Amino acid sequence: MAIPEDIVAFIGLGVMGYPMAKNLRAGLSSDKTLLICDVNTEALKRFISETEGQGPVEIVHNGFEAAKVAGTVITMLPGYAAVRVVYLDPQTGILAGAVAAATAAEMNGSPPVRKLIMECGTIENDTILSVAKATDELSTSKLSKSLTFVDAPVSGGPMGAQDGTLTFMVGCSPQASDHVFPIVKSYLQHMGNQDGIFLCGDVGAGTAFKIINNYLSAITSLAASEALNIGVKAGLDPKLLTDVINASGGQCWVTSKSNPVPDVQQNVPSSRGYEGGFRIELCAKVLGMGSRLAKMVGARTVLDGPTLQAFGEAMADERYQGKDARVVYKWLNESERN
């Protein structure tokens, strides 16, 4: 059996997690074992088939099994409910597995093995902080401070996950960051741009950075779509208009990297029926998280309300449901002006 330092677990093989875990397996040395866990058994089977020959890959059934044997556990979970179950369930959770590992080590006369656990999804800040608090209390009382939790949400969407070019925003306790952050970076560099892994502050700071980034991205998605729709309705060439915008003050990530007008750019969601990107429902969800964060800290906002209203109207039409968020351009283009 491999030692915990040579075992990494990845839980959550969804649209983002699956390519992230594949890039992680490809980047790890062949003597490292990757444990995978997901509710989708077909995804697990496909993953093993597609990574054959890269190094050991084994299936575990829950966070408890993962944390009991792995030195590092990475999760990419869809929401707060999943995070609470995967981390905090007393029978199947990651924290319970860490305790079981420490108990086994103590019975063998060994100190607890240092373990790192990190969540990479975009989760409500209060959930991240509650997991961090539970981890810290458990680590202090039962694990000789051997367990560290970090939040490391990502930006870059499914395309970035597939290409291994994600940006990571890491929150880690200042008392542990000097030791832990280099370890975190050693894993995340296989899934993202090495220059795009940022230590943002204490636990929860990574999530706040991510929410603020997505807040801006959601609003610019609507703003860019409105501007380009004006141009198209005026009979202008959308590709030339995009080139001018990108060479001028209106340039933004949406116009330059994920243009909402079909066929202006290749290999972007708008040019393939708005499939395969950051779903409008998720975009609206994270924008709402940004609004709640603003209220929590007393920051005045103006643009979130109208943007949420626009997304809500688009999502109410089944033609746009489940599509990349830039489908708001299509919604605008096909709508009549009041």
Short mmCIF file of C-alpha atoms in Angstrom, two decimals:
data_model
loop_
_atom_site.label_atom_id
_atom_site.label_comp_id
_atom_site.label_asym_id
_atom_site.label_seq_id
_atom_site.Cartn_x
_atom_site.Cartn_y
_atom_site.Cartn_z
CA MET A 1 0.00 0.00 0.00
CA ALA A 2 1.36 3.44 -0.95
CA ILE A 3 2.07 5.94 1.82
CA PRO A 4 -0.38 8.89 2.19
CA GLU A 5 2.13 11.35 0.69
CA ASP A 6 1.96 9.38 -2.55
CA ILE A 7 -1.84 9.23 -2.69
CA VAL A 8 -4.06 12.06 -3.96
CA ALA A 9 -7.85 11.92 -4.04
CA PHE A 10 -10.14 13.88 -6.35
CA ILE A 11 -13.87 14.01 -5.56
CA GLY A 12 -16.35 15.40 -8.08
CA LEU A 13 -15.98 14.41 -11.75
CA GLY A 14 -18.49 16.83 -13.25
CA VAL A 15 -18.13 19.21 -16.18
CA MET A 16 -15.20 20.96 -14.50
CA GLY A 17 -13.89 18.23 -12.22
CA TYR A 18 -13.49 15.52 -14.86
CA PRO A 19 -10.97 17.38 -17.07
CA MET A 20 -9.27 18.82 -13.98
CA ALA A 21 -8.73 15.33 -12.56
CA LYS A 22 -7.50 14.08 -15.95
CA ASN A 23 -4.92 16.85 -16.13
CA LEU A 24 -3.93 16.13 -12.53
CA ARG A 25 -3.37 12.44 -13.32
CA ALA A 26 -1.36 13.37 -16.41
CA GLY A 27 0.82 15.74 -14.38
CA LEU A 28 1.46 13.49 -11.39
CA SER A 29 4.40 11.12 -11.52
CA SER A 30 3.49 7.53 -12.36
CA ASP A 31 4.35 6.37 -8.83
CA LYS A 32 1.56 8.53 -7.36
CA THR A 33 -1.87 6.98 -6.90
CA LEU A 34 -4.97 8.99 -7.79
CA LEU A 35 -8.22 8.09 -6.03
CA ILE A 36 -11.41 9.22 -7.73
CA CYS A 37 -14.94 9.54 -6.39
CA ASP A 38 -18.24 10.59 -7.97
CA VAL A 39 -21.90 9.61 -7.92
CA ASN A 40 -21.73 8.98 -11.69
CA THR A 41 -20.37 5.45 -12.07
CA GLU A 42 -20.09 5.82 -15.85
CA ALA A 43 -17.79 8.81 -15.41
CA LEU A 44 -15.59 6.75 -13.08
CA LYS A 45 -15.32 3.91 -15.59
CA ARG A 46 -14.58 6.28 -18.46
CA PHE A 47 -11.94 8.08 -16.42
CA ILE A 48 -10.07 4.85 -15.67
CA SER A 49 -10.20 3.89 -19.34
CA GLU A 50 -9.00 7.28 -20.60
CA THR A 51 -6.09 7.52 -18.14
CA GLU A 52 -4.82 3.98 -18.58
CA GLY A 53 -1.04 3.81 -18.52
CA GLN A 54 -0.52 7.15 -16.75
CA GLY A 55 -0.29 5.72 -13.24
CA PRO A 56 -2.54 4.04 -10.68
CA VAL A 57 -6.17 5.18 -10.53
CA GLU A 58 -8.54 3.68 -7.97
CA ILE A 59 -12.18 4.32 -7.08
CA VAL A 60 -13.31 5.24 -3.57
CA HIS A 61 -16.92 5.63 -2.53
CA ASN A 62 -16.89 8.70 -0.30
CA GLY A 63 -14.81 11.34 1.43
CA PHE A 64 -14.18 9.12 4.43
CA GLU A 65 -12.42 6.48 2.33
CA ALA A 66 -10.45 9.14 0.49
CA ALA A 67 -9.22 11.01 3.57
CA LYS A 68 -8.39 7.85 5.47
CA VAL A 69 -5.60 6.91 3.05
CA ALA A 70 -4.73 10.02 0.99
CA GLY A 71 -2.37 12.77 2.03
CA THR A 72 -4.23 15.28 -0.15
CA VAL A 73 -7.93 15.41 -0.99
CA ILE A 74 -9.19 17.79 -3.69
CA THR A 75 -12.91 18.34 -4.20
CA MET A 76 -14.81 20.04 -7.01
CA LEU A 77 -18.39 20.07 -5.76
CA PRO A 78 -21.53 21.70 -7.19
CA GLY A 79 -22.96 23.46 -4.15
CA TYR A 80 -23.08 24.00 -0.41
CA ALA A 81 -25.23 20.93 0.30
CA ALA A 82 -22.73 18.60 -1.38
CA VAL A 83 -19.82 20.28 0.43
CA ARG A 84 -21.45 19.79 3.82
CA VAL A 85 -22.11 16.11 3.14
CA VAL A 86 -18.73 15.31 1.60
CA TYR A 87 -16.77 17.09 4.32
CA LEU A 88 -18.90 16.97 7.46
CA ASP A 89 -20.99 13.78 7.41
CA PRO A 90 -19.99 11.86 10.57
CA GLN A 91 -19.98 8.49 8.79
CA THR A 92 -18.87 9.23 5.23
CA GLY A 93 -17.21 12.64 5.44
CA ILE A 94 -13.65 13.75 4.83
CA LEU A 95 -13.13 15.01 8.39
CA ALA A 96 -14.29 11.68 9.82
CA GLY A 97 -11.85 9.92 7.52
CA ALA A 98 -8.99 12.10 8.74
CA VAL A 99 -9.86 11.20 12.34
CA ALA A 100 -9.93 7.50 11.43
CA ALA A 101 -6.48 7.82 9.85
CA ALA A 102 -5.10 9.56 12.94
CA THR A 103 -6.62 6.92 15.21
CA ALA A 104 -5.02 4.14 13.18
CA ALA A 105 -1.66 5.91 13.29
CA GLU A 106 -1.91 6.34 17.05
CA MET A 107 -2.65 2.63 17.49
CA ASN A 108 0.56 1.93 15.57
CA GLY A 109 2.50 4.33 17.75
CA SER A 110 2.90 6.90 14.96
CA PRO A 111 2.02 10.61 14.88
CA PRO A 112 -0.85 11.74 12.60
CA VAL A 113 0.14 12.19 8.97
CA ARG A 114 -0.18 15.77 7.73
CA LYS A 115 -3.14 16.03 5.38
CA LEU A 116 -4.29 18.75 3.02
CA ILE A 117 -7.94 19.11 1.94
CA MET A 118 -9.14 21.70 -0.57
CA GLU A 119 -12.40 22.66 -2.22
CA CYS A 120 -12.17 24.15 -5.72
CA GLY A 121 -15.84 24.85 -6.45
CA THR A 122 -17.59 28.20 -6.12
CA ILE A 123 -19.40 27.75 -2.83
CA GLU A 124 -21.17 30.24 -0.55
CA ASN A 125 -18.70 31.89 1.79
CA ASP A 126 -20.49 30.86 4.98
CA THR A 127 -20.25 27.18 3.97
CA ILE A 128 -16.51 27.49 3.29
CA LEU A 129 -16.00 29.19 6.64
CA SER A 130 -18.04 26.56 8.49
CA VAL A 131 -15.94 23.75 6.98
CA ALA A 132 -12.78 25.70 7.83
CA LYS A 133 -13.95 26.15 11.43
CA ALA A 134 -14.83 22.46 11.80
CA THR A 135 -11.48 21.47 10.34
CA ASP A 136 -9.54 23.81 12.62
CA GLU A 137 -11.39 22.67 15.74
CA LEU A 138 -10.88 19.01 14.85
CA SER A 139 -7.26 19.49 13.88
CA THR A 140 -6.51 21.28 17.13
CA SER A 141 -8.38 18.92 19.45
CA LYS A 142 -7.74 15.48 17.89
CA LEU A 143 -5.19 15.67 15.08
CA SER A 144 -2.23 17.58 16.54
CA LYS A 145 -2.86 20.35 14.00
CA SER A 146 -2.05 17.96 11.15
CA LEU A 147 -5.11 18.75 8.98
CA THR A 148 -5.31 21.90 6.83
CA PHE A 149 -8.28 23.10 4.76
CA VAL A 150 -7.96 25.61 1.94
CA ASP A 151 -10.46 27.02 -0.53
CA ALA A 152 -9.15 27.26 -4.09
CA PRO A 153 -11.99 28.18 -6.47
CA VAL A 154 -11.22 28.36 -10.18
CA SER A 155 -11.85 30.68 -13.10
CA GLY A 156 -11.66 29.69 -16.74
CA GLY A 157 -14.73 27.54 -17.26
CA PRO A 158 -14.92 24.16 -18.96
CA MET A 159 -12.55 25.24 -21.74
CA GLY A 160 -9.91 26.26 -19.21
CA ALA A 161 -10.43 23.00 -17.33
CA GLN A 162 -9.89 20.98 -20.50
CA ASP A 163 -6.86 23.00 -21.59
CA GLY A 164 -5.29 23.07 -18.12
CA THR A 165 -5.24 26.87 -18.09
CA LEU A 166 -7.44 27.57 -15.07
CA THR A 167 -6.79 30.40 -12.63
CA PHE A 168 -6.91 29.41 -8.95
CA MET A 169 -7.68 31.77 -6.07
CA VAL A 170 -6.43 30.21 -2.85
CA GLY A 171 -7.45 30.99 0.70
CA CYS A 172 -5.23 29.53 3.42
CA SER A 173 -4.60 30.23 7.10
CA PRO A 174 -1.70 32.71 7.44
CA GLN A 175 -0.21 30.49 10.13
CA ALA A 176 0.06 27.61 7.65
CA SER A 177 0.47 29.33 4.29
CA ASP A 178 4.29 29.38 4.20
CA HIS A 179 4.32 25.60 4.42
CA VAL A 180 1.02 24.72 2.77
CA PHE A 181 0.76 27.06 -0.22
CA PRO A 182 3.79 25.57 -2.06
CA ILE A 183 2.19 22.13 -1.65
CA VAL A 184 -1.15 23.46 -2.91
CA LYS A 185 0.59 25.03 -5.89
CA SER A 186 2.42 21.80 -6.70
CA TYR A 187 -0.95 20.13 -7.36
CA LEU A 188 -2.84 23.03 -8.91
CA GLN A 189 -0.12 23.70 -11.48
CA HIS A 190 -1.14 20.50 -13.25
CA MET A 191 -4.65 21.88 -13.74
CA GLY A 192 -3.95 25.54 -14.38
CA ASN A 193 -1.51 28.21 -15.38
CA GLN A 194 1.38 28.23 -12.92
CA ASP A 195 1.40 32.05 -13.00
CA GLY A 196 -2.34 32.08 -12.34
CA ILE A 197 -2.30 30.49 -8.87
CA PHE A 198 -2.83 33.28 -6.34
CA LEU A 199 -2.64 33.22 -2.55
CA CYS A 200 -5.48 35.61 -1.76
CA GLY A 201 -5.43 35.60 2.04
CA ASP A 202 -7.02 33.61 4.84
CA VAL A 203 -9.46 30.77 4.26
CA GLY A 204 -12.52 32.22 2.51
CA ALA A 205 -10.54 34.92 0.72
CA GLY A 206 -10.17 32.73 -2.35
CA THR A 207 -13.94 32.34 -2.52
CA ALA A 208 -14.48 36.08 -2.09
CA PHE A 209 -12.03 36.81 -4.93
CA LYS A 210 -13.82 34.28 -7.13
CA ILE A 211 -17.29 35.64 -6.38
CA ILE A 212 -16.18 39.20 -7.14
CA ASN A 213 -14.55 38.08 -10.39
CA ASN A 214 -17.71 36.27 -11.47
CA TYR A 215 -19.84 39.24 -10.43
CA LEU A 216 -17.91 41.40 -12.90
CA SER A 217 -17.85 38.70 -15.57
CA ALA A 218 -21.63 38.23 -15.42
CA ILE A 219 -22.31 41.94 -15.77
CA THR A 220 -19.84 42.35 -18.64
CA SER A 221 -21.44 39.36 -20.39
CA LEU A 222 -24.70 41.28 -20.53
CA ALA A 223 -23.04 44.62 -21.32
CA ALA A 224 -20.97 43.18 -24.18
CA SER A 225 -24.01 41.35 -25.53
CA GLU A 226 -26.05 44.56 -25.49
CA ALA A 227 -23.32 46.53 -27.28
CA LEU A 228 -22.77 43.91 -29.96
CA ASN A 229 -26.50 43.47 -30.47
CA ILE A 230 -26.82 47.20 -31.09
CA GLY A 231 -24.14 46.89 -33.75
CA VAL A 232 -25.76 43.88 -35.42
CA LYS A 233 -29.17 45.57 -35.43
CA ALA A 234 -27.50 48.60 -37.01
CA GLY A 235 -26.19 46.42 -39.82
CA LEU A 236 -22.54 46.48 -38.75
CA ASP A 237 -20.12 43.60 -39.26
CA PRO A 238 -19.91 41.96 -35.79
CA LYS A 239 -16.39 40.59 -36.41
CA LEU A 240 -15.03 43.98 -37.44
CA LEU A 241 -16.91 45.62 -34.57
CA THR A 242 -15.31 43.09 -32.20
CA ASP A 243 -11.84 43.85 -33.61
CA VAL A 244 -12.38 47.57 -33.06
CA ILE A 245 -13.71 47.04 -29.52
CA ASN A 246 -10.77 44.79 -28.64
CA ALA A 247 -8.35 47.46 -29.82
CA SER A 248 -10.18 50.15 -27.87
CA GLY A 249 -11.54 50.97 -24.44
CA GLY A 250 -14.47 48.56 -24.61
CA GLN A 251 -12.29 45.45 -24.68
CA CYS A 252 -13.08 42.82 -22.05
CA TRP A 253 -12.71 39.07 -21.59
CA VAL A 254 -16.12 38.43 -23.13
CA THR A 255 -15.35 40.30 -26.36
CA SER A 256 -11.83 38.92 -26.68
CA LYS A 257 -12.09 35.35 -25.35
CA SER A 258 -15.74 34.24 -25.49
CA ASN A 259 -17.57 36.47 -27.93
CA PRO A 260 -21.35 36.12 -27.63
CA VAL A 261 -22.05 36.55 -31.35
CA PRO A 262 -22.01 33.22 -33.23
CA ASP A 263 -19.12 32.65 -35.66
CA VAL A 264 -17.16 35.74 -34.67
CA GLN A 265 -14.68 33.49 -32.88
CA GLN A 266 -14.01 29.80 -33.31
CA ASN A 267 -14.17 27.17 -30.56
CA VAL A 268 -16.27 29.29 -28.22
CA PRO A 269 -19.74 28.38 -26.91
CA SER A 270 -21.64 30.88 -29.10
CA SER A 271 -20.24 29.23 -32.24
CA ARG A 272 -21.51 25.81 -31.21
CA GLY A 273 -25.03 26.63 -30.18
CA TYR A 274 -23.97 28.08 -26.80
CA GLU A 275 -23.07 24.61 -25.59
CA GLY A 276 -20.16 23.65 -23.35
CA GLY A 277 -19.59 26.89 -21.48
CA PHE A 278 -20.54 28.43 -18.14
CA ARG A 279 -24.27 27.78 -17.91
CA ILE A 280 -26.48 30.81 -17.50
CA GLU A 281 -28.06 29.29 -14.38
CA LEU A 282 -24.64 29.03 -12.70
CA CYS A 283 -23.69 32.51 -13.84
CA ALA A 284 -26.86 33.93 -12.29
CA LYS A 285 -26.26 31.93 -9.12
CA VAL A 286 -22.75 33.34 -8.63
CA LEU A 287 -23.93 36.86 -9.47
CA GLY A 288 -26.48 36.44 -6.71
CA MET A 289 -23.69 35.34 -4.38
CA GLY A 290 -21.86 38.56 -5.26
CA SER A 291 -24.95 40.60 -4.42
CA ARG A 292 -25.24 38.89 -1.05
CA LEU A 293 -21.54 39.46 -0.36
CA ALA A 294 -21.97 43.15 -1.19
CA LYS A 295 -24.85 43.44 1.27
CA MET A 296 -22.85 41.56 3.90
CA VAL A 297 -19.97 44.05 3.72
CA GLY A 298 -22.12 47.15 3.14
CA ALA A 299 -21.02 47.83 -0.44
CA ARG A 300 -23.48 49.72 -2.63
CA THR A 301 -24.25 48.10 -6.00
CA VAL A 302 -26.26 49.28 -9.00
CA LEU A 303 -25.81 46.86 -11.89
CA ASP A 304 -26.46 43.52 -10.22
CA GLY A 305 -30.22 43.96 -9.99
CA PRO A 306 -30.87 44.69 -13.68
CA THR A 307 -28.45 41.96 -14.73
CA LEU A 308 -30.13 39.38 -12.52
CA GLN A 309 -33.48 40.45 -13.93
CA ALA A 310 -32.21 40.01 -17.49
CA PHE A 311 -30.79 36.57 -16.73
CA GLY A 312 -34.05 35.62 -15.04
CA GLU A 313 -36.07 36.57 -18.12
CA ALA A 314 -33.73 34.63 -20.41
CA MET A 315 -33.78 31.56 -18.17
CA ALA A 316 -37.58 31.58 -18.13
CA ASP A 317 -37.50 30.78 -21.87
CA GLU A 318 -36.70 27.12 -22.52
CA ARG A 319 -34.76 28.08 -25.67
CA TYR A 320 -31.99 29.54 -23.52
CA GLN A 321 -32.06 27.21 -20.53
CA GLY A 322 -28.88 25.26 -19.82
CA LYS A 323 -26.89 27.28 -22.35
CA ASP A 324 -23.68 29.23 -21.86
CA ALA A 325 -24.32 32.57 -20.16
CA ARG A 326 -23.40 34.47 -23.33
CA VAL A 327 -26.72 33.22 -24.71
CA VAL A 328 -28.07 36.51 -23.34
CA TYR A 329 -26.91 37.92 -26.68
CA LYS A 330 -29.28 35.58 -28.53
CA TRP A 331 -32.04 36.43 -26.06
CA LEU A 332 -31.52 40.15 -26.70
CA ASN A 333 -31.24 39.69 -30.45
CA GLU A 334 -34.47 37.71 -30.62
CA SER A 335 -36.40 40.02 -28.29
CA GLU A 336 -38.48 42.97 -29.34
CA ARG A 337 -37.72 46.34 -27.78
CA ASN A 338 -40.45 47.49 -25.42
#
